[in-house]
mmCIF file with all atom_site columns, C-alpha atoms in Angstrom:
data_model
loop_
_atom_site.group_PDB
_atom_site.id
_atom_site.type_symbol
_atom_site.label_atom_id
_atom_site.label_alt_id
_atom_site.label_comp_id
_atom_site.label_asym_id
_atom_site.label_entity_id
_atom_site.label_seq_id
_atom_site.pdbx_PDB_ins_code
_atom_site.Cartn_x
_atom_site.Cartn_y
_atom_site.Cartn_z
_atom_site.occupancy
_atom_site.B_iso_or_equiv
_atom_site.pdbx_formal_charge
_atom_site.auth_seq_id
_atom_site.auth_comp_id
_atom_site.auth_asym_id
_atom_site.auth_atom_id
_atom_site.pdbx_PDB_model_num
ATOM 1   C CA . ASP A 1 1   ? 12.507 -43.317 -71.549 1.00 74.00 ? 34  ASP A CA 1
ATOM 2   C CA . PRO A 1 2   ? 14.320 -45.815 -73.667 1.00 85.00 ? 35  PRO A CA 1
ATOM 3   C CA . LYS A 1 3   ? 16.562 -43.195 -75.379 1.00 84.00 ? 36  LYS A CA 1
ATOM 4   C CA . LEU A 1 4   ? 17.862 -41.910 -71.966 1.00 79.00 ? 37  LEU A CA 1
ATOM 5   C CA . LEU A 1 5   ? 18.412 -45.458 -70.716 1.00 83.00 ? 38  LEU A CA 1
ATOM 6   C CA . ALA A 1 6   ? 20.462 -46.314 -73.939 1.00 88.00 ? 39  ALA A CA 1
ATOM 7   C CA . LYS A 1 7   ? 22.547 -43.210 -73.402 1.00 85.00 ? 40  LYS A CA 1
ATOM 8   C CA . LEU A 1 8   ? 23.207 -43.898 -69.813 1.00 84.00 ? 41  LEU A CA 1
ATOM 9   C CA . THR A 1 9   ? 24.009 -47.511 -70.437 1.00 90.00 ? 42  THR A CA 1
ATOM 10  C CA . LYS A 1 10  ? 26.448 -46.548 -73.329 1.00 92.00 ? 43  LYS A CA 1
ATOM 11  C CA . GLY A 1 11  ? 28.124 -44.083 -70.951 1.00 89.00 ? 44  GLY A CA 1
ATOM 12  C CA . ARG A 1 12  ? 28.568 -46.596 -68.247 1.00 91.00 ? 45  ARG A CA 1
ATOM 13  C CA . LYS A 1 13  ? 30.025 -49.214 -70.639 1.00 95.00 ? 46  LYS A CA 1
ATOM 14  C CA . ALA A 1 14  ? 32.555 -46.632 -71.640 1.00 94.00 ? 47  ALA A CA 1
ATOM 15  C CA . ILE A 1 15  ? 33.623 -45.908 -68.106 1.00 94.00 ? 48  ILE A CA 1
ATOM 16  C CA . TYR A 1 16  ? 34.019 -49.680 -67.415 1.00 95.00 ? 49  TYR A CA 1
ATOM 17  C CA . ALA A 1 17  ? 35.887 -50.175 -70.507 1.00 96.00 ? 50  ALA A CA 1
ATOM 18  C CA . ASP A 1 18  ? 38.296 -47.314 -69.417 1.00 96.00 ? 51  ASP A CA 1
ATOM 19  C CA . LEU A 1 19  ? 38.612 -48.710 -66.126 1.00 96.00 ? 52  LEU A CA 1
ATOM 20  C CA . SER A 1 20  ? 39.198 -52.272 -67.402 1.00 96.00 ? 53  SER A CA 1
ATOM 21  C CA . ARG A 1 21  ? 42.058 -50.916 -69.528 1.00 96.00 ? 54  ARG A CA 1
ATOM 22  C CA . ALA A 1 22  ? 43.612 -49.155 -66.591 1.00 96.00 ? 55  ALA A CA 1
ATOM 23  C CA . ILE A 1 23  ? 43.671 -52.213 -64.394 1.00 96.00 ? 56  ILE A CA 1
ATOM 24  C CA . ARG A 1 24  ? 45.304 -54.350 -67.224 1.00 96.00 ? 57  ARG A CA 1
ATOM 25  C CA . SER A 1 25  ? 47.802 -51.802 -67.944 1.00 97.00 ? 58  SER A CA 1
ATOM 26  C CA . ASP A 1 26  ? 51.676 -51.974 -67.337 1.00 96.00 ? 59  ASP A CA 1
ATOM 27  C CA . SER A 1 27  ? 51.661 -48.951 -64.959 1.00 96.00 ? 60  SER A CA 1
ATOM 28  C CA . PHE A 1 28  ? 49.009 -50.646 -62.626 1.00 97.00 ? 61  PHE A CA 1
ATOM 29  C CA . ARG A 1 29  ? 50.863 -53.973 -62.681 1.00 96.00 ? 62  ARG A CA 1
ATOM 30  C CA . ALA A 1 30  ? 54.082 -52.083 -61.839 1.00 97.00 ? 63  ALA A CA 1
ATOM 31  C CA . LEU A 1 31  ? 52.282 -50.282 -58.951 1.00 97.00 ? 64  LEU A CA 1
ATOM 32  C CA . THR A 1 32  ? 50.974 -53.544 -57.575 1.00 96.00 ? 65  THR A CA 1
ATOM 33  C CA . LEU A 1 33  ? 54.452 -55.123 -57.598 1.00 96.00 ? 66  LEU A CA 1
ATOM 34  C CA . ASP A 1 34  ? 55.946 -51.975 -56.033 1.00 96.00 ? 67  ASP A CA 1
ATOM 35  C CA . LEU A 1 35  ? 53.223 -52.230 -53.144 1.00 96.00 ? 68  LEU A CA 1
ATOM 36  C CA . VAL A 1 36  ? 53.906 -55.807 -52.589 1.00 96.00 ? 69  VAL A CA 1
ATOM 37  C CA . ARG A 1 37  ? 57.686 -55.266 -52.537 1.00 95.00 ? 70  ARG A CA 1
ATOM 38  C CA . TRP A 1 38  ? 57.351 -52.383 -50.213 1.00 93.00 ? 71  TRP A CA 1
ATOM 39  C CA . ILE A 1 39  ? 54.967 -54.343 -47.790 1.00 91.00 ? 72  ILE A CA 1
ATOM 40  C CA . SER A 1 40  ? 57.534 -57.199 -47.804 1.00 93.00 ? 73  SER A CA 1
ATOM 41  C CA . VAL A 1 41  ? 60.896 -55.639 -47.658 1.00 93.00 ? 74  VAL A CA 1
ATOM 42  C CA . GLY A 1 42  ? 60.232 -52.083 -47.591 1.00 90.00 ? 75  GLY A CA 1
ATOM 43  C CA . SER A 1 43  ? 62.569 -49.618 -45.448 1.00 88.00 ? 76  SER A CA 1
ATOM 44  C CA . TRP A 1 44  ? 59.853 -49.081 -43.032 1.00 85.00 ? 77  TRP A CA 1
ATOM 45  C CA . LEU A 1 45  ? 60.565 -52.440 -41.594 1.00 89.00 ? 78  LEU A CA 1
ATOM 46  C CA . SER A 1 46  ? 64.072 -51.229 -40.393 1.00 89.00 ? 79  SER A CA 1
ATOM 47  C CA . GLU A 1 47  ? 63.643 -47.495 -39.940 1.00 90.00 ? 80  GLU A CA 1
ATOM 48  C CA . MET A 1 48  ? 64.190 -46.369 -36.293 1.00 88.00 ? 81  MET A CA 1
ATOM 49  C CA . ASP A 1 49  ? 61.434 -43.944 -36.188 1.00 87.00 ? 82  ASP A CA 1
ATOM 50  C CA . THR A 1 50  ? 58.826 -46.711 -36.920 1.00 83.00 ? 83  THR A CA 1
ATOM 51  C CA . ALA A 1 51  ? 60.336 -49.195 -34.389 1.00 85.00 ? 84  ALA A CA 1
ATOM 52  C CA . GLU A 1 52  ? 57.829 -48.237 -31.728 1.00 85.00 ? 85  GLU A CA 1
ATOM 53  C CA . LYS A 1 53  ? 54.793 -48.423 -34.068 1.00 83.00 ? 86  LYS A CA 1
ATOM 54  C CA . ARG A 1 54  ? 56.061 -51.848 -35.360 1.00 85.00 ? 87  ARG A CA 1
ATOM 55  C CA . GLY A 1 55  ? 56.429 -53.127 -31.800 1.00 86.00 ? 88  GLY A CA 1
ATOM 56  C CA . GLN A 1 56  ? 52.954 -52.247 -30.419 1.00 89.00 ? 89  GLN A CA 1
ATOM 57  C CA . PRO A 1 57  ? 50.012 -54.742 -30.351 1.00 92.00 ? 90  PRO A CA 1
ATOM 58  C CA . VAL A 1 58  ? 47.915 -54.703 -33.427 1.00 93.00 ? 91  VAL A CA 1
ATOM 59  C CA . THR A 1 59  ? 44.771 -54.010 -31.361 1.00 95.00 ? 92  THR A CA 1
ATOM 60  C CA . ALA A 1 60  ? 46.347 -50.781 -30.060 1.00 93.00 ? 93  ALA A CA 1
ATOM 61  C CA . PHE A 1 61  ? 47.032 -49.677 -33.702 1.00 92.00 ? 94  PHE A CA 1
ATOM 62  C CA . ALA A 1 62  ? 43.411 -50.783 -34.676 1.00 95.00 ? 95  ALA A CA 1
ATOM 63  C CA . GLY A 1 63  ? 41.908 -48.917 -31.598 1.00 96.00 ? 96  GLY A CA 1
ATOM 64  C CA . HIS A 1 64  ? 43.647 -45.858 -32.753 1.00 94.00 ? 97  HIS A CA 1
ATOM 65  C CA . VAL A 1 65  ? 42.493 -46.074 -36.295 1.00 95.00 ? 98  VAL A CA 1
ATOM 66  C CA . LEU A 1 66  ? 38.877 -46.703 -35.389 1.00 97.00 ? 99  LEU A CA 1
ATOM 67  C CA . ASP A 1 67  ? 38.990 -43.675 -32.641 1.00 97.00 ? 100 ASP A CA 1
ATOM 68  C CA . ARG A 1 68  ? 40.273 -41.460 -35.343 1.00 97.00 ? 101 ARG A CA 1
ATOM 69  C CA . TYR A 1 69  ? 37.393 -42.190 -37.846 1.00 97.00 ? 102 TYR A CA 1
ATOM 70  C CA . GLN A 1 70  ? 34.973 -42.194 -35.114 1.00 97.00 ? 103 GLN A CA 1
ATOM 71  C CA . ARG A 1 71  ? 36.077 -38.640 -33.970 1.00 97.00 ? 104 ARG A CA 1
ATOM 72  C CA . ARG A 1 72  ? 35.811 -37.597 -37.759 1.00 97.00 ? 105 ARG A CA 1
ATOM 73  C CA . LEU A 1 73  ? 32.415 -39.003 -38.161 1.00 97.00 ? 106 LEU A CA 1
ATOM 74  C CA . ASN A 1 74  ? 31.218 -37.193 -34.849 1.00 96.00 ? 107 ASN A CA 1
ATOM 75  C CA . ARG A 1 75  ? 32.697 -33.883 -35.910 1.00 95.00 ? 108 ARG A CA 1
ATOM 76  C CA . ARG A 1 76  ? 31.571 -33.863 -39.659 1.00 95.00 ? 109 ARG A CA 1
ATOM 77  C CA . GLY A 1 77  ? 28.052 -35.440 -38.910 1.00 95.00 ? 110 GLY A CA 1
ATOM 78  C CA . LYS A 1 78  ? 26.888 -32.841 -36.327 1.00 92.00 ? 111 LYS A CA 1
ATOM 79  C CA . ASN A 1 79  ? 23.581 -31.522 -37.323 1.00 92.00 ? 112 ASN A CA 1
ATOM 80  C CA . LEU A 1 80  ? 23.398 -33.997 -40.133 1.00 92.00 ? 113 LEU A CA 1
ATOM 81  C CA . GLY A 1 81  ? 19.942 -33.023 -40.888 1.00 88.00 ? 114 GLY A CA 1
ATOM 82  C CA . ARG A 1 82  ? 21.024 -29.419 -41.548 1.00 92.00 ? 115 ARG A CA 1
ATOM 83  C CA . LEU A 1 83  ? 24.153 -30.212 -43.917 1.00 93.00 ? 116 LEU A CA 1
ATOM 84  C CA . ASP A 1 84  ? 24.128 -29.343 -47.626 1.00 92.00 ? 117 ASP A CA 1
ATOM 85  C CA . ASP A 1 85  ? 24.335 -32.215 -50.092 1.00 90.00 ? 118 ASP A CA 1
ATOM 86  C CA . GLU A 1 86  ? 28.019 -31.884 -50.734 1.00 92.00 ? 119 GLU A CA 1
ATOM 87  C CA . THR A 1 87  ? 28.961 -31.834 -46.863 1.00 94.00 ? 120 THR A CA 1
ATOM 88  C CA . ARG A 1 88  ? 26.616 -34.689 -46.325 1.00 93.00 ? 121 ARG A CA 1
ATOM 89  C CA . HIS A 1 89  ? 28.462 -36.605 -48.914 1.00 93.00 ? 122 HIS A CA 1
ATOM 90  C CA . LYS A 1 90  ? 31.608 -36.046 -47.111 1.00 95.00 ? 123 LYS A CA 1
ATOM 91  C CA . VAL A 1 91  ? 30.032 -37.412 -43.920 1.00 96.00 ? 124 VAL A CA 1
ATOM 92  C CA . ARG A 1 92  ? 29.149 -40.613 -45.942 1.00 95.00 ? 125 ARG A CA 1
ATOM 93  C CA . ILE A 1 93  ? 32.794 -41.018 -47.045 1.00 96.00 ? 126 ILE A CA 1
ATOM 94  C CA . VAL A 1 94  ? 34.013 -40.817 -43.530 1.00 96.00 ? 127 VAL A CA 1
ATOM 95  C CA . GLY A 1 95  ? 31.332 -43.257 -42.522 1.00 96.00 ? 128 GLY A CA 1
ATOM 96  C CA . LYS A 1 96  ? 32.266 -45.589 -45.169 1.00 96.00 ? 129 LYS A CA 1
ATOM 97  C CA . ASN A 1 97  ? 35.837 -45.428 -43.969 1.00 97.00 ? 130 ASN A CA 1
ATOM 98  C CA . LEU A 1 98  ? 34.729 -46.232 -40.506 1.00 97.00 ? 131 LEU A CA 1
ATOM 99  C CA . GLY A 1 99  ? 32.636 -49.064 -41.686 1.00 96.00 ? 132 GLY A CA 1
ATOM 100 C CA . TYR A 1 100 ? 35.435 -50.507 -43.664 1.00 96.00 ? 133 TYR A CA 1
ATOM 101 C CA . ALA A 1 101 ? 38.034 -50.259 -40.855 1.00 97.00 ? 134 ALA A CA 1
ATOM 102 C CA . ALA A 1 102 ? 35.468 -51.726 -38.373 1.00 97.00 ? 135 ALA A CA 1
ATOM 103 C CA . ASP A 1 103 ? 34.735 -54.524 -40.819 1.00 95.00 ? 136 ASP A CA 1
ATOM 104 C CA . PHE A 1 104 ? 38.312 -55.175 -41.359 1.00 95.00 ? 137 PHE A CA 1
ATOM 105 C CA . LEU A 1 105 ? 39.879 -54.570 -37.923 1.00 96.00 ? 138 LEU A CA 1
ATOM 106 C CA . GLY A 1 106 ? 36.877 -55.844 -35.938 1.00 95.00 ? 139 GLY A CA 1
ATOM 107 C CA . THR A 1 107 ? 37.723 -59.486 -35.734 1.00 93.00 ? 140 THR A CA 1
ATOM 108 C CA . LEU A 1 108 ? 40.900 -58.418 -33.703 1.00 96.00 ? 141 LEU A CA 1
ATOM 109 C CA . PHE A 1 109 ? 38.705 -57.771 -30.790 1.00 95.00 ? 142 PHE A CA 1
ATOM 110 C CA . ALA A 1 110 ? 37.671 -61.251 -29.822 1.00 89.00 ? 143 ALA A CA 1
ATOM 111 C CA . GLY A 1 111 ? 35.809 -61.037 -26.428 1.00 91.00 ? 144 GLY A CA 1
ATOM 112 C CA . LYS A 1 112 ? 32.188 -61.982 -26.098 1.00 94.00 ? 145 LYS A CA 1
ATOM 113 C CA . LYS A 1 113 ? 31.266 -58.414 -25.247 1.00 94.00 ? 146 LYS A CA 1
ATOM 114 C CA . ALA A 1 114 ? 33.335 -57.014 -27.933 1.00 94.00 ? 147 ALA A CA 1
ATOM 115 C CA . ARG A 1 115 ? 31.830 -59.406 -30.515 1.00 94.00 ? 148 ARG A CA 1
ATOM 116 C CA . ARG A 1 116 ? 28.198 -58.461 -29.640 1.00 95.00 ? 149 ARG A CA 1
ATOM 117 C CA . ARG A 1 117 ? 29.096 -54.645 -29.635 1.00 96.00 ? 150 ARG A CA 1
ATOM 118 C CA . ARG A 1 118 ? 30.795 -55.106 -33.043 1.00 96.00 ? 151 ARG A CA 1
ATOM 119 C CA . ARG A 1 119 ? 27.806 -56.649 -34.414 1.00 95.00 ? 152 ARG A CA 1
ATOM 120 C CA . HIS A 1 120 ? 25.551 -53.881 -33.238 1.00 96.00 ? 153 HIS A CA 1
ATOM 121 C CA . PHE A 1 121 ? 28.130 -51.305 -34.490 1.00 96.00 ? 154 PHE A CA 1
ATOM 122 C CA . ILE A 1 122 ? 28.273 -52.919 -37.831 1.00 96.00 ? 155 ILE A CA 1
ATOM 123 C CA . HIS A 1 123 ? 24.528 -53.079 -38.197 1.00 96.00 ? 156 HIS A CA 1
ATOM 124 C CA . ALA A 1 124 ? 24.235 -49.291 -37.261 1.00 96.00 ? 157 ALA A CA 1
ATOM 125 C CA . ILE A 1 125 ? 26.920 -48.100 -39.568 1.00 97.00 ? 158 ILE A CA 1
ATOM 126 C CA . THR A 1 126 ? 25.565 -50.032 -42.487 1.00 96.00 ? 159 THR A CA 1
ATOM 127 C CA . ALA A 1 127 ? 22.124 -48.561 -41.752 1.00 95.00 ? 160 ALA A CA 1
ATOM 128 C CA . LEU A 1 128 ? 23.802 -45.001 -41.738 1.00 96.00 ? 161 LEU A CA 1
ATOM 129 C CA . GLN A 1 129 ? 25.620 -45.829 -45.148 1.00 95.00 ? 162 GLN A CA 1
ATOM 130 C CA . THR A 1 130 ? 22.335 -47.069 -46.589 1.00 93.00 ? 163 THR A CA 1
ATOM 131 C CA . GLU A 1 131 ? 20.538 -43.901 -45.787 1.00 92.00 ? 164 GLU A CA 1
ATOM 132 C CA . LEU A 1 132 ? 23.387 -41.623 -46.747 1.00 94.00 ? 165 LEU A CA 1
ATOM 133 C CA . GLY A 1 133 ? 23.869 -43.638 -49.989 1.00 91.00 ? 166 GLY A CA 1
ATOM 134 C CA . SER A 1 134 ? 20.209 -43.067 -50.747 1.00 88.00 ? 167 SER A CA 1
ATOM 135 C CA . LEU A 1 135 ? 20.434 -39.352 -50.213 1.00 88.00 ? 168 LEU A CA 1
ATOM 136 C CA . ASN A 1 136 ? 23.447 -39.265 -52.572 1.00 88.00 ? 169 ASN A CA 1
ATOM 137 C CA . ASP A 1 137 ? 21.817 -41.353 -55.199 1.00 85.00 ? 170 ASP A CA 1
ATOM 138 C CA . GLU A 1 138 ? 18.734 -39.022 -55.228 1.00 82.00 ? 171 GLU A CA 1
ATOM 139 C CA . THR A 1 139 ? 21.153 -35.953 -55.505 1.00 80.00 ? 172 THR A CA 1
ATOM 140 C CA . THR A 1 140 ? 23.335 -37.520 -58.092 1.00 80.00 ? 173 THR A CA 1
ATOM 141 C CA . GLY A 1 141 ? 20.393 -39.065 -60.012 1.00 73.00 ? 174 GLY A CA 1
ATOM 142 C CA . ALA A 1 142 ? 18.678 -35.561 -60.265 1.00 68.00 ? 175 ALA A CA 1
ATOM 143 C CA . LYS A 1 143 ? 22.025 -34.084 -61.547 1.00 70.00 ? 176 LYS A CA 1
ATOM 144 C CA . LEU A 1 144 ? 22.362 -36.835 -64.010 1.00 68.00 ? 177 LEU A CA 1
ATOM 145 C CA . LEU A 1 145 ? 18.961 -36.512 -65.275 1.00 66.00 ? 178 LEU A CA 1
ATOM 146 C CA . ASN A 1 146 ? 19.417 -32.677 -65.620 1.00 66.00 ? 179 ASN A CA 1
ATOM 147 C CA . HIS A 1 147 ? 22.706 -33.353 -67.525 1.00 66.00 ? 180 HIS A CA 1
ATOM 148 C CA . PHE A 1 148 ? 21.025 -35.846 -69.921 1.00 66.00 ? 181 PHE A CA 1
ATOM 149 C CA . THR A 1 149 ? 17.819 -34.175 -70.265 1.00 64.00 ? 182 THR A CA 1
ATOM 150 C CA . PRO A 1 150 ? 18.409 -30.481 -69.831 1.00 60.00 ? 183 PRO A CA 1
ATOM 151 C CA . LEU A 1 151 ? 15.132 -29.254 -71.244 1.00 59.00 ? 184 LEU A CA 1
ATOM 152 C CA . ALA A 1 152 ? 12.797 -31.558 -69.123 1.00 59.00 ? 185 ALA A CA 1
ATOM 153 C CA . VAL A 1 153 ? 11.057 -29.516 -66.331 1.00 60.00 ? 186 VAL A CA 1
ATOM 154 C CA . PRO A 1 154 ? 9.711  -31.599 -63.709 1.00 60.00 ? 187 PRO A CA 1
ATOM 155 C CA . SER A 1 155 ? 6.137  -30.986 -62.612 1.00 60.00 ? 188 SER A CA 1
ATOM 156 C CA . ARG A 1 156 ? 5.203  -29.462 -59.192 1.00 63.00 ? 189 ARG A CA 1
ATOM 157 C CA . ALA A 1 157 ? 3.979  -32.787 -57.939 1.00 56.00 ? 190 ALA A CA 1
ATOM 158 C CA . ASP A 1 158 ? 7.291  -34.396 -58.874 1.00 55.00 ? 191 ASP A CA 1
ATOM 159 C CA . THR A 1 159 ? 9.279  -31.572 -57.214 1.00 56.00 ? 192 THR A CA 1
ATOM 160 C CA . ALA A 1 160 ? 7.265  -31.662 -54.042 1.00 51.00 ? 193 ALA A CA 1
ATOM 161 C CA . LEU A 1 161 ? 7.404  -35.465 -53.931 1.00 52.00 ? 194 LEU A CA 1
ATOM 162 C CA . ALA A 1 162 ? 11.170 -35.628 -54.384 1.00 55.00 ? 195 ALA A CA 1
ATOM 163 C CA . ALA A 1 163 ? 11.514 -32.884 -51.521 1.00 56.00 ? 196 ALA A CA 1
ATOM 164 C CA . SER A 1 164 ? 9.365  -34.937 -49.200 1.00 61.00 ? 197 SER A CA 1
ATOM 165 C CA . SER A 1 165 ? 11.310 -38.165 -49.997 1.00 77.00 ? 198 SER A CA 1
ATOM 166 C CA . LYS A 1 166 ? 14.554 -36.271 -49.273 1.00 80.00 ? 199 LYS A CA 1
ATOM 167 C CA . GLU A 1 167 ? 13.264 -34.849 -45.951 1.00 86.00 ? 200 GLU A CA 1
ATOM 168 C CA . GLN A 1 168 ? 12.362 -38.422 -44.901 1.00 87.00 ? 201 GLN A CA 1
ATOM 169 C CA . SER A 1 169 ? 15.868 -39.697 -45.936 1.00 87.00 ? 202 SER A CA 1
ATOM 170 C CA . ILE A 1 170 ? 17.518 -37.082 -44.028 1.00 91.00 ? 203 ILE A CA 1
ATOM 171 C CA . LYS A 1 171 ? 15.568 -37.787 -40.866 1.00 92.00 ? 204 LYS A CA 1
ATOM 172 C CA . LYS A 1 172 ? 16.395 -41.455 -41.302 1.00 92.00 ? 205 LYS A CA 1
ATOM 173 C CA . ALA A 1 173 ? 20.182 -40.684 -41.734 1.00 93.00 ? 206 ALA A CA 1
ATOM 174 C CA . ALA A 1 174 ? 20.304 -38.246 -38.799 1.00 94.00 ? 207 ALA A CA 1
ATOM 175 C CA . ASP A 1 175 ? 18.537 -41.099 -36.759 1.00 94.00 ? 208 ASP A CA 1
ATOM 176 C CA . ALA A 1 176 ? 21.077 -43.616 -37.931 1.00 94.00 ? 209 ALA A CA 1
ATOM 177 C CA . TYR A 1 177 ? 23.860 -41.194 -37.147 1.00 96.00 ? 210 TYR A CA 1
ATOM 178 C CA . GLU A 1 178 ? 22.722 -40.718 -33.655 1.00 95.00 ? 211 GLU A CA 1
ATOM 179 C CA . LEU A 1 179 ? 22.626 -44.503 -33.117 1.00 95.00 ? 212 LEU A CA 1
ATOM 180 C CA . VAL A 1 180 ? 26.119 -44.838 -34.483 1.00 96.00 ? 213 VAL A CA 1
ATOM 181 C CA . THR A 1 181 ? 27.464 -42.130 -32.249 1.00 95.00 ? 214 THR A CA 1
ATOM 182 C CA . ASP A 1 182 ? 25.692 -43.464 -29.025 1.00 95.00 ? 215 ASP A CA 1
ATOM 183 C CA . LEU A 1 183 ? 26.728 -46.988 -29.289 1.00 95.00 ? 216 LEU A CA 1
ATOM 184 C CA . LYS A 1 184 ? 29.585 -48.161 -27.124 1.00 93.00 ? 217 LYS A CA 1
ATOM 185 C CA . ARG A 1 185 ? 32.675 -48.900 -29.049 1.00 94.00 ? 218 ARG A CA 1
ATOM 186 C CA . PHE A 1 186 ? 33.661 -52.526 -29.427 1.00 95.00 ? 219 PHE A CA 1
ATOM 187 C CA . TRP A 1 187 ? 37.373 -51.604 -29.640 1.00 95.00 ? 220 TRP A CA 1
ATOM 188 C CA . ARG A 1 188 ? 37.584 -50.166 -26.074 1.00 85.00 ? 221 ARG A CA 1
#
């Protein structure tokens, strides 16, 4: 529908314009400078209560971070196939955090076995993110369509097709979750 597409495009452009203005603002610039200053010369560099953490190997810190995200994913993703859309989206966010952390911190673990395990892990977490992202897109897309076309009533065939597609996506996501949770950790 060209009218719907035009309305969605206009909304997206407005959001991007707001974001662009925010990034160019003085307050964002000040925040960025404050962050750089804190990283470079912040009090955390000399405080006694952070001395032990500052002195530990970066791989110990990285392993702790990755373990924490992995535990969260394991806990929140249990019974993924039976979770509602909102809870499944929370699992997606935790999975994204784990994926970003694995990608960012993964190169600290340089052994041959760690590199091989990391490659498998990144592939598996990416597959999980893809499936959970597809499910989220389906859910969000349906809500957006309902918002912009509230009087449209989907046919029984469309509803059945959407339900079948969602069931298949949930099964793929659950399989991807099982793979991520079963893989050996590259950081150990």
